[in-house]
Short mmCIF file of C-alpha atoms and ligand atoms in Angstrom, two decimals:
data_model
loop_
_atom_site.label_atom_id
_atom_site.label_comp_id
_atom_site.label_asym_id
_atom_site.label_seq_id
_atom_site.Cartn_x
_atom_site.Cartn_y
_atom_site.Cartn_z
CA MET A 67 -8.09 10.73 -27.67
CA LYS A 68 -9.01 12.91 -24.69
CA LEU A 69 -7.53 10.49 -22.13
CA ARG A 70 -4.08 10.61 -23.75
CA ASP A 71 -4.29 14.43 -23.94
CA ASP A 72 -5.15 14.55 -20.25
CA LEU A 73 -2.21 12.35 -19.37
CA LYS A 74 0.06 14.95 -20.95
CA ARG A 75 -1.52 17.74 -18.94
CA THR A 76 -1.85 16.01 -15.60
CA ASP A 77 0.04 18.82 -13.87
CA GLN A 78 -2.28 21.46 -15.29
CA LEU A 79 -5.37 19.48 -14.29
CA LEU A 80 -4.14 19.05 -10.74
CA GLN A 81 -3.30 22.76 -10.57
CA LEU A 82 -6.82 23.65 -11.75
CA THR A 83 -8.29 21.27 -9.20
CA LYS A 84 -6.12 22.72 -6.46
CA ASP A 85 -7.16 26.27 -7.46
CA PHE A 86 -10.81 25.28 -7.41
CA SER A 87 -10.45 23.66 -3.99
CA SER A 88 -8.46 26.57 -2.54
CA ARG A 89 -11.04 29.06 -3.74
CA PHE A 90 -13.85 27.00 -2.23
CA LEU A 91 -12.07 26.77 1.11
CA SER A 92 -11.20 30.46 1.13
CA VAL A 93 -14.88 31.42 1.00
CA ILE A 94 -16.30 28.59 3.11
CA ASP A 95 -17.14 31.06 5.87
CA LYS A 96 -19.36 33.03 3.47
CA LEU A 97 -21.14 30.15 1.76
CA ALA A 98 -24.59 29.04 2.86
CA ALA A 99 -24.30 26.35 5.52
CA ASP A 100 -27.15 24.56 3.77
CA LYS A 101 -29.58 25.14 0.95
CA VAL A 102 -32.22 23.27 -0.92
CA VAL A 103 -31.03 22.66 -4.47
CA LYS A 104 -32.84 21.29 -7.50
CA PRO A 105 -31.54 18.60 -9.84
CA HIS A 106 -30.50 19.67 -13.35
CA ALA A 107 -31.89 18.20 -16.53
CA PRO A 108 -29.87 15.03 -17.13
CA ILE A 109 -26.56 15.43 -18.93
CA PRO A 110 -26.16 13.01 -21.84
CA LEU A 111 -23.13 10.72 -21.74
CA PRO A 112 -20.82 12.23 -24.38
CA ASP A 113 -19.47 10.05 -27.19
CA GLU A 114 -16.05 11.55 -27.31
CA GLY A 115 -15.75 13.09 -23.87
CA PHE A 116 -14.80 16.67 -22.97
CA GLY A 117 -11.43 16.13 -21.34
CA GLY A 118 -10.60 17.27 -17.81
CA VAL A 119 -10.40 21.05 -18.37
CA THR A 120 -13.85 21.35 -19.94
CA THR A 121 -15.33 18.86 -17.47
CA LEU A 122 -14.18 21.02 -14.56
CA GLU A 123 -15.89 23.97 -16.27
CA LYS A 124 -19.08 21.93 -16.63
CA PHE A 125 -18.87 20.95 -12.97
CA ARG A 126 -18.51 24.60 -12.02
CA GLN A 127 -21.49 25.58 -14.18
CA ARG A 128 -23.77 22.79 -13.02
CA TYR A 129 -22.79 22.47 -9.39
CA GLY A 130 -20.66 25.47 -8.46
CA ASP A 131 -23.57 27.34 -6.91
CA GLN A 132 -24.99 24.21 -5.26
CA LEU A 133 -21.93 23.66 -3.08
CA THR A 134 -22.57 24.47 0.55
CA ALA A 135 -20.41 24.89 3.64
CA ALA A 136 -21.36 21.53 5.13
CA SER A 137 -17.78 21.36 6.41
CA GLY A 138 -17.84 25.01 7.46
CA PRO A 139 -17.91 26.48 10.97
CA ARG A 140 -21.68 26.87 11.36
CA TYR A 141 -23.07 23.65 9.91
CA TRP A 142 -24.54 22.21 13.10
CA GLY A 143 -26.99 19.70 11.63
CA PHE A 144 -26.80 15.96 12.41
CA VAL A 145 -23.26 15.37 13.72
CA THR A 146 -21.08 16.61 10.90
CA GLY A 147 -17.36 17.22 11.17
CA GLY A 148 -15.20 19.17 8.77
CA VAL A 149 -11.86 18.46 7.17
CA THR A 150 -8.60 19.57 8.75
CA PRO A 151 -5.96 20.82 6.28
CA ALA A 152 -3.75 17.78 6.93
CA ALA A 153 -6.70 15.40 6.52
CA LEU A 154 -7.31 16.90 3.08
CA MET A 155 -3.65 16.30 2.19
CA GLY A 156 -4.01 12.66 3.20
CA ASP A 157 -7.24 12.26 1.25
CA TRP A 158 -5.72 13.66 -1.96
CA ILE A 159 -2.74 11.37 -1.65
CA ALA A 160 -5.05 8.42 -0.97
CA ALA A 161 -6.78 9.09 -4.31
CA ALA A 162 -3.56 9.89 -6.19
CA THR A 163 -1.79 6.73 -5.05
CA ASP A 164 -4.97 4.60 -5.08
CA LEU A 165 -3.45 1.66 -3.19
CA ASN A 166 -5.93 -1.06 -2.36
CA ALA A 167 -5.94 -1.50 1.42
CA ALA A 168 -6.95 -5.11 0.79
CA ASP A 169 -3.31 -5.85 -0.01
CA ARG A 170 -1.52 -7.26 3.01
CA ASP A 171 1.94 -6.48 1.63
CA SER A 172 1.44 -2.81 0.87
CA ALA A 173 2.04 0.60 2.38
CA ALA A 174 -1.75 0.86 2.81
CA PHE A 175 -1.69 -2.05 5.25
CA ASN A 176 1.16 -0.53 7.25
CA ILE A 177 -0.54 2.89 7.29
CA GLU A 178 -3.79 1.40 8.58
CA THR A 179 -1.98 -0.58 11.29
CA GLU A 180 -0.07 2.52 12.35
CA THR A 181 -3.18 4.73 12.32
CA ILE A 182 -5.10 2.27 14.47
CA ALA A 183 -2.25 2.36 17.00
CA LEU A 184 -2.35 6.18 17.00
CA LEU A 185 -6.12 6.12 17.54
CA LYS A 186 -5.88 3.64 20.41
CA SER A 187 -3.42 6.01 22.01
CA LEU A 188 -5.75 8.99 21.40
CA PHE A 189 -8.69 7.13 22.91
CA ASN A 190 -6.63 5.45 25.61
CA LEU A 191 -7.97 2.04 24.56
CA PRO A 192 -6.18 -1.09 25.73
CA GLU A 193 -3.84 -3.04 23.45
CA HIS A 194 -6.08 -6.08 23.06
CA PHE A 195 -8.58 -4.26 20.84
CA LEU A 196 -8.23 -4.97 17.15
CA GLY A 197 -9.11 -1.81 15.24
CA ALA A 198 -10.03 -1.57 11.57
CA PHE A 199 -11.39 1.10 9.25
CA VAL A 200 -14.87 0.81 7.78
CA THR A 201 -17.00 3.33 5.88
CA GLY A 202 -18.95 4.84 8.77
CA ALA A 203 -20.38 4.23 12.22
CA THR A 204 -23.29 2.36 10.65
CA MET A 205 -20.88 -0.21 9.23
CA ALA A 206 -18.91 -0.21 12.48
CA ASN A 207 -22.12 -0.97 14.39
CA PHE A 208 -22.99 -3.64 11.82
CA THR A 209 -19.55 -5.23 12.25
CA GLY A 210 -19.63 -5.17 16.06
CA LEU A 211 -23.12 -6.68 16.12
CA ALA A 212 -22.11 -9.32 13.58
CA ILE A 213 -19.32 -10.50 15.88
CA GLY A 214 -21.73 -10.38 18.81
CA ARG A 215 -24.16 -12.52 16.85
CA GLU A 216 -21.41 -15.07 16.23
CA TRP A 217 -20.48 -15.08 19.91
CA LEU A 218 -24.09 -15.63 20.95
CA GLY A 219 -24.38 -18.51 18.54
CA LYS A 220 -21.32 -20.12 20.10
CA GLN A 221 -22.84 -19.75 23.58
CA HIS A 222 -25.73 -21.84 22.29
CA GLY A 223 -23.70 -24.35 20.33
CA VAL A 224 -24.31 -23.04 16.80
CA ASP A 225 -22.09 -21.36 14.25
CA ILE A 226 -24.19 -18.60 12.72
CA ALA A 227 -21.51 -17.64 10.17
CA LYS A 228 -21.84 -21.15 8.73
CA ASP A 229 -25.42 -22.13 9.48
CA GLY A 230 -27.19 -18.79 9.29
CA MET A 231 -29.59 -17.06 11.63
CA ALA A 232 -32.13 -19.87 11.34
CA ALA A 233 -29.91 -21.83 13.75
CA LEU A 234 -30.59 -19.36 16.55
CA SER A 235 -33.88 -17.55 16.50
CA SER A 236 -34.26 -16.41 20.11
CA LEU A 237 -31.67 -13.67 20.05
CA LYS A 238 -32.66 -10.27 21.44
CA VAL A 239 -30.86 -6.96 21.27
CA LEU A 240 -31.21 -4.55 24.18
CA SER A 241 -30.52 -0.84 24.29
CA CYS A 242 -31.94 2.31 25.81
CA THR A 243 -31.68 5.13 23.26
CA PRO A 244 -30.16 3.48 20.19
CA HIS A 245 -29.10 5.42 17.10
CA SER A 246 -31.26 4.83 14.02
CA SER A 247 -28.40 2.90 12.38
CA ILE A 248 -28.90 0.11 14.91
CA GLY A 249 -32.29 -0.83 13.44
CA LYS A 250 -30.73 -0.80 9.98
CA SER A 251 -27.87 -3.03 11.17
CA LEU A 252 -30.29 -5.49 12.78
CA SER A 253 -32.23 -5.65 9.53
CA MET A 254 -29.06 -6.28 7.49
CA LEU A 255 -27.87 -8.93 9.96
CA GLY A 256 -31.08 -10.92 9.86
CA LEU A 257 -31.57 -10.15 13.55
CA GLY A 258 -34.66 -8.14 12.72
CA ARG A 259 -35.63 -4.62 13.71
CA ASN A 260 -38.41 -5.93 15.94
CA ASN A 261 -35.99 -7.85 18.14
CA LEU A 262 -34.66 -4.61 19.55
CA VAL A 263 -35.89 -4.17 23.14
CA LYS A 264 -35.77 -0.59 24.37
CA LEU A 265 -35.13 -0.43 28.10
CA PRO A 266 -36.22 2.50 30.26
CA ALA A 267 -33.99 5.53 30.75
CA LEU A 268 -33.26 7.27 34.02
CA PRO A 269 -35.68 10.16 34.74
CA GLN A 270 -35.01 13.16 32.45
CA ARG A 271 -32.17 11.26 30.79
CA GLU A 272 -31.34 9.20 27.70
CA ALA A 273 -29.05 6.89 29.68
CA VAL A 274 -30.22 3.42 30.65
CA ASP A 275 -31.68 2.75 34.07
CA ILE A 276 -29.14 0.17 35.26
CA ALA A 277 -31.62 -1.36 37.72
CA ALA A 278 -34.08 -1.92 34.86
CA LEU A 279 -31.36 -3.52 32.75
CA GLU A 280 -30.40 -5.86 35.56
CA GLN A 281 -34.02 -6.72 36.20
CA TYR A 282 -34.50 -7.60 32.53
CA LEU A 283 -31.37 -9.75 32.44
CA GLU A 284 -32.39 -11.53 35.65
CA ALA A 285 -35.90 -12.22 34.36
CA HIS A 286 -34.53 -13.64 31.07
CA LYS A 287 -31.49 -15.42 32.44
CA GLY A 288 -29.89 -17.90 30.05
CA GLN A 289 -31.21 -16.21 26.91
CA PRO A 290 -28.76 -14.78 24.37
CA PHE A 291 -28.43 -11.00 24.48
CA ILE A 292 -26.49 -8.20 22.91
CA TYR A 293 -26.54 -4.96 24.87
CA ILE A 294 -25.82 -1.81 22.88
CA ALA A 295 -24.56 0.88 25.21
CA ASN A 296 -24.77 4.47 24.12
CA ALA A 297 -21.74 6.65 24.61
CA GLY A 298 -23.16 9.88 23.28
CA THR A 299 -26.80 9.99 22.15
CA VAL A 300 -27.52 12.29 19.23
CA ASN A 301 -30.11 14.45 21.01
CA THR A 302 -28.40 15.20 24.32
CA VAL A 303 -25.04 13.34 24.21
CA ASP A 304 -26.05 11.21 27.16
CA PHE A 305 -23.86 8.30 28.21
CA ASP A 306 -24.93 5.01 29.73
CA ASP A 307 -23.02 4.26 32.93
CA LEU A 308 -20.58 2.05 31.02
CA ALA A 309 -18.74 0.81 34.11
CA ALA A 310 -22.03 -0.31 35.68
CA VAL A 311 -23.14 -2.02 32.46
CA ALA A 312 -19.76 -3.76 32.13
CA ALA A 313 -19.96 -4.90 35.77
CA LEU A 314 -23.21 -6.76 34.92
CA LYS A 315 -21.24 -8.88 32.45
CA LYS A 316 -19.72 -10.74 35.40
CA LYS A 317 -23.14 -11.96 36.41
CA TYR A 318 -24.97 -12.20 33.09
CA ASP A 319 -23.43 -13.35 29.86
CA PHE A 320 -24.08 -10.76 27.17
CA TRP A 321 -22.20 -9.09 24.36
CA LEU A 322 -21.45 -5.46 25.11
CA HIS A 323 -21.27 -3.21 22.07
CA VAL A 324 -20.57 0.47 22.73
CA ASP A 325 -21.76 2.99 20.13
CA ALA A 326 -19.34 5.85 20.74
CA ALA A 327 -19.60 7.29 17.22
CA PHE A 328 -18.73 10.79 18.39
CA GLY A 329 -18.87 10.44 22.19
CA GLY A 330 -15.62 8.47 22.00
CA PHE A 331 -13.85 11.79 21.60
CA ALA A 332 -14.59 12.56 25.25
CA ALA A 333 -11.41 10.50 25.74
CA CYS A 334 -9.39 13.40 24.29
CA SER A 335 -10.01 15.66 27.29
CA ALA A 336 -9.28 15.04 30.96
CA ASP A 337 -12.45 17.05 31.68
CA TYR A 338 -14.74 14.55 29.92
CA SER A 339 -12.91 11.23 29.72
CA HIS A 340 -14.72 9.98 32.84
CA LEU A 341 -17.85 9.66 30.69
CA LEU A 342 -16.21 6.67 28.99
CA GLN A 343 -15.12 4.90 32.13
CA GLY A 344 -15.72 1.19 31.58
CA TRP A 345 -15.70 1.25 27.76
CA GLU A 346 -12.40 -0.61 27.87
CA LEU A 347 -14.41 -3.65 29.07
CA ALA A 348 -16.58 -3.70 25.93
CA ASP A 349 -16.60 -6.53 23.41
CA SER A 350 -16.84 -4.12 20.49
CA ILE A 351 -16.75 -0.34 20.08
CA THR A 352 -17.80 2.01 17.26
CA VAL A 353 -16.09 5.36 16.72
CA ASP A 354 -16.69 7.57 13.70
CA ALA A 355 -13.84 9.38 11.96
CA HIS A 356 -15.82 11.69 9.66
CA LYS A 357 -17.45 13.36 12.67
CA TRP A 358 -15.19 14.64 15.46
CA LEU A 359 -11.89 13.47 13.96
CA ASN A 360 -12.61 15.99 11.18
CA VAL A 361 -11.50 13.83 8.27
CA PRO A 362 -13.50 13.72 5.03
CA TYR A 363 -16.30 11.23 4.36
CA ASP A 364 -16.30 8.33 4.65
CA ALA A 365 -14.48 6.67 7.52
CA ALA A 366 -15.06 5.09 10.92
CA MET A 367 -13.39 2.52 13.12
CA ILE A 368 -14.56 -0.73 14.68
CA PHE A 369 -12.59 -1.88 17.72
CA SER A 370 -13.10 -5.50 18.66
CA ALA A 371 -11.95 -7.53 21.64
CA HIS A 372 -12.66 -10.82 19.82
CA PRO A 373 -10.62 -11.00 16.61
CA ASP A 374 -10.91 -14.81 16.67
CA LEU A 375 -14.70 -14.60 16.22
CA GLN A 376 -14.44 -11.63 13.89
CA VAL A 377 -12.41 -13.60 11.38
CA GLU A 378 -15.00 -16.39 11.44
CA VAL A 379 -17.65 -13.90 10.32
CA PHE A 380 -15.70 -11.80 7.83
CA GLN A 381 -13.02 -14.07 6.38
CA ASN A 382 -12.89 -13.91 2.63
CA ALA A 383 -12.20 -17.61 2.56
CA GLY A 384 -11.97 -19.70 -0.54
CA ALA A 385 -9.89 -17.31 -2.64
CA ALA A 386 -6.69 -19.32 -2.85
CA TYR A 387 -4.57 -16.39 -4.06
CA LEU A 388 -5.35 -14.49 -0.83
CA GLY A 389 -3.80 -17.17 1.34
CA ASP A 390 -4.96 -18.63 4.62
CA PRO A 391 -6.73 -15.92 6.69
CA ALA A 392 -5.54 -17.44 9.96
CA ALA A 393 -1.89 -17.47 8.93
CA HIS A 394 -1.75 -14.00 7.36
CA PHE A 395 -3.43 -11.17 9.19
CA ASN A 396 -5.24 -8.94 6.73
CA PHE A 397 -7.95 -6.37 7.50
CA ILE A 398 -10.24 -7.68 4.77
CA ASN A 399 -10.85 -10.82 6.87
CA TYR A 400 -12.17 -8.66 9.71
CA VAL A 401 -14.51 -6.15 8.03
CA PRO A 402 -17.37 -6.23 5.49
CA GLU A 403 -15.39 -4.59 2.66
CA ASN A 404 -12.87 -6.49 0.53
CA SER A 405 -11.26 -4.01 -1.85
CA ARG A 406 -10.79 -0.93 0.25
CA ARG A 407 -9.83 2.70 -0.14
CA GLN A 408 -6.92 3.96 2.02
CA ARG A 409 -9.38 5.32 4.56
CA ALA A 410 -6.73 5.51 7.24
CA LEU A 411 -4.51 7.98 5.42
CA PRO A 412 -6.45 11.22 6.11
CA ALA A 413 -6.61 10.20 9.78
CA TRP A 414 -2.88 9.39 9.81
CA PHE A 415 -2.08 12.84 8.41
CA SER A 416 -4.37 14.68 10.79
CA LEU A 417 -3.26 12.75 13.89
CA LEU A 418 0.41 13.36 13.19
CA ALA A 419 -0.12 16.97 12.15
CA TYR A 420 -2.07 18.02 15.26
CA GLY A 421 -1.36 15.37 17.85
CA LYS A 422 -3.06 14.59 21.12
CA ASP A 423 -3.05 18.21 22.11
CA GLY A 424 -4.60 19.38 18.86
CA TYR A 425 -7.51 16.99 19.29
CA ARG A 426 -7.90 17.91 22.95
CA GLN A 427 -8.23 21.54 21.82
CA ILE A 428 -10.75 20.72 19.08
CA VAL A 429 -12.91 18.80 21.54
CA GLU A 430 -12.66 21.29 24.41
CA ASN A 431 -13.27 24.23 22.08
CA ASN A 432 -16.41 22.65 20.62
CA VAL A 433 -17.76 21.76 24.05
CA GLN A 434 -17.10 25.25 25.38
CA LEU A 435 -18.89 26.80 22.40
CA ALA A 436 -21.84 24.43 22.77
CA GLN A 437 -22.05 25.44 26.43
CA GLN A 438 -21.93 29.10 25.41
CA LEU A 439 -24.82 28.62 23.01
CA GLY A 440 -26.66 26.63 25.67
CA ALA A 441 -26.20 29.44 28.21
CA LEU A 442 -27.49 32.07 25.76
CA ILE A 443 -30.56 29.93 25.04
CA ALA A 444 -31.20 29.22 28.72
CA GLN A 445 -31.39 32.93 29.63
CA ASP A 446 -33.63 33.86 26.67
CA LYS A 447 -37.39 33.79 27.27
CA HIS A 448 -38.12 32.81 23.65
CA PHE A 449 -36.25 29.52 23.94
CA LYS A 450 -36.10 26.61 26.28
CA LEU A 451 -33.03 24.45 26.84
CA LEU A 452 -34.27 20.85 27.05
CA ALA A 453 -31.20 19.19 28.53
CA PRO A 454 -27.92 20.25 30.05
CA VAL A 455 -25.16 20.64 27.44
CA ARG A 456 -23.16 17.54 28.30
CA LEU A 457 -20.73 17.72 25.39
CA CYS A 458 -21.17 19.06 21.87
CA VAL A 459 -24.94 19.15 21.30
CA VAL A 460 -27.43 21.82 22.31
CA CYS A 461 -31.00 20.48 22.45
CA PHE A 462 -33.67 23.16 22.77
CA THR A 463 -37.09 24.28 21.67
CA LEU A 464 -39.19 27.39 21.38
CA ASP A 465 -40.97 28.44 24.54
CA VAL A 466 -44.51 28.33 23.14
CA PRO A 467 -47.64 26.50 24.28
CA GLU A 468 -47.39 22.78 23.57
CA ALA A 469 -50.08 22.80 20.89
CA GLN A 470 -48.08 25.32 18.83
CA GLN A 471 -44.71 23.70 19.33
CA GLU A 472 -44.53 21.58 16.21
CA MET A 473 -45.54 24.38 13.89
CA ALA A 474 -43.29 26.89 15.63
CA VAL A 475 -40.26 24.59 15.49
CA ASN A 476 -40.84 23.79 11.83
CA GLN A 477 -41.26 27.42 10.84
CA PHE A 478 -38.29 28.58 12.93
CA LEU A 479 -35.97 25.90 11.52
CA GLN A 480 -37.13 26.54 8.00
CA GLU A 481 -36.33 30.25 8.34
CA LEU A 482 -33.10 29.72 10.24
CA ASN A 483 -31.71 27.20 7.76
CA ALA A 484 -32.94 29.21 4.77
CA SER A 485 -30.86 32.13 6.06
CA GLY A 486 -27.79 30.09 5.12
CA LEU A 487 -26.02 31.23 8.26
CA THR A 488 -26.30 27.87 9.97
CA CYS A 489 -27.97 24.52 9.71
CA MET A 490 -29.62 22.75 12.63
CA THR A 491 -31.80 19.62 12.68
CA ARG A 492 -35.23 18.98 14.09
CA THR A 493 -35.88 16.18 16.51
CA VAL A 494 -38.35 14.94 19.08
CA TYR A 495 -36.98 14.80 22.60
CA GLN A 496 -39.09 13.38 25.43
CA GLY A 497 -42.21 13.94 23.39
CA LYS A 498 -41.37 17.56 22.60
CA HIS A 499 -40.69 18.94 19.15
CA ALA A 500 -37.17 20.24 19.40
CA ILE A 501 -34.06 21.47 17.65
CA ARG A 502 -30.52 20.27 17.94
CA ALA A 503 -27.24 22.00 17.15
CA ALA A 504 -24.16 19.73 17.07
CA LEU A 505 -20.80 21.50 17.21
CA VAL A 506 -17.99 19.18 16.12
CA ASN A 507 -16.19 21.25 13.49
CA TRP A 508 -12.61 22.37 14.12
CA ARG A 509 -13.27 25.79 12.52
CA THR A 510 -16.07 26.90 14.82
CA ALA A 511 -15.31 29.95 16.98
CA THR A 512 -17.04 32.27 19.47
CA LYS A 513 -18.04 34.69 16.70
CA ASP A 514 -20.02 31.88 15.05
CA VAL A 515 -22.03 31.28 18.21
CA GLN A 516 -22.71 35.02 18.49
CA LEU A 517 -23.74 35.35 14.83
CA VAL A 518 -26.11 32.40 15.05
CA TYR A 519 -27.65 33.50 18.33
CA GLU A 520 -28.29 37.00 16.93
CA LYS A 521 -30.01 35.48 13.91
CA MET A 522 -32.11 33.24 16.19
CA LYS A 523 -33.29 36.26 18.17
CA GLU A 524 -33.99 38.28 15.04
CA LEU A 525 -36.27 35.50 13.81
CA VAL A 526 -38.37 35.24 16.97
CA ILE A 527 -38.57 38.72 18.46
CA GLY A 528 -41.96 40.31 17.92
CA LYS A 529 -43.30 37.37 15.88
CA GLN A 530 -46.76 36.21 16.88
CA VAL A 531 -46.11 32.54 16.16
CA TYR A 532 -43.36 32.41 18.78
CA ALA A 533 -45.11 34.46 21.43
C1 LIG B 1738 -23.65 9.20 13.28
C2 LIG B 1738 -23.92 8.08 14.19
C3 LIG B 1738 -24.06 6.76 13.70
C4 LIG B 1738 -24.06 6.42 12.23
O1 LIG B 1738 -22.90 6.88 11.64
P1 LIG B 1738 -22.64 7.00 10.08
O2 LIG B 1738 -21.22 7.46 10.08
O3 LIG B 1738 -23.61 8.01 9.56
O4 LIG B 1738 -22.80 5.66 9.46
C5 LIG B 1738 -24.24 5.77 14.64
N1 LIG B 1738 -24.32 6.04 15.95
C6 LIG B 1738 -24.21 7.29 16.45
C7 LIG B 1738 -24.31 7.53 17.92
C8 LIG B 1738 -24.01 8.36 15.57
O5 LIG B 1738 -23.90 9.60 16.06
#
């Protein structure tokens, strides 16, 4: 039987896997940042199985040339981090040891508790926040909003966790420039996508107009609200004035959820930490790990200032063998997942391996490089920088007449990404078809910015469509 054979050659299989991984990482700088790949004809499920050695060969044949440098230095699409060497070590060990982080009396529990403490120190978040790992910022947003929903129910005398959303139908969710995952979360929570009210931004900004927010709250006084503050929008990394939003909580009762999926890393640098001033007053905060923390997919953290309400929503009650959730703290009573991978371990490795200073350098390096790219774009007549480079994202477009913009952006991005040198994403910013480059990978260096800028120029110079 192949499984018994593989048990005997576990060492060899791990060595082959290590060799494959090492080779991949040694050429990551030369691989295409992105490419469009086609699916293969389906592979039939074998009766007997091939065993690990042959299966690795099949993987190499079928997918070897489809692997891209999504975690390489010039993948600047979406907001995509890489994997630090120590994070990879932690991830391997998480799979090898395969502890279930649902178990209260296990190393996995202690590792998660310790990692959360390290992260609170990295982000300078106060002690009272309960942190927990979830699968991504979408789930962190979902979790924060679920606790907010419970809190709002309580303000109006109903227990939504027990009685369902039907008990409170007037709930509205306010935000200015919410991430797309917010609509998805509202749909999953039964709050409904259409109950999201988008408030006006300040002129030429993606940050909320505080006066407009206050006006809305005043006009709808007494109604239940969640406000989702943005601490780093995906187009221009704009931040709501979090201190001003938090100050409104004294006058108007609302749940403040801060989506700081990648903007939370501003806390790592004294140059940018002011952007987060006031986030310590939030009721719940989302921070992603698989973006700027540079750990592998998938991991994010939810920080909550209301563990008592959180356990009402997420307790896995009724399973006698798990004990009383109130008596025995266990993460599974505070997050959507029950059985859980050791998501904290890659973060634990990376945080201890590189420390506060290592993360400060990653963040400051990425910001400096984004500013470099922004400066090159600003002085080039073919391009137009659409917003100041506030942190790690450069938002720009081609300087062509408005009627040609969509076609020009599409064609430029298609050619740029097909070159394999980099990957950027298209967007619409203030009604303009635009391009965004997000630099959050620890590998990225000045030479990468130069290489990409040269390619950008090569694509536009002398081309009619961009004139
Ligand atoms: C990426 C992102 C999300 C969603 O995160 P996932 O990790 O993809 O689930 C939410 N909010 C913001 C601001 C983001 O940048």
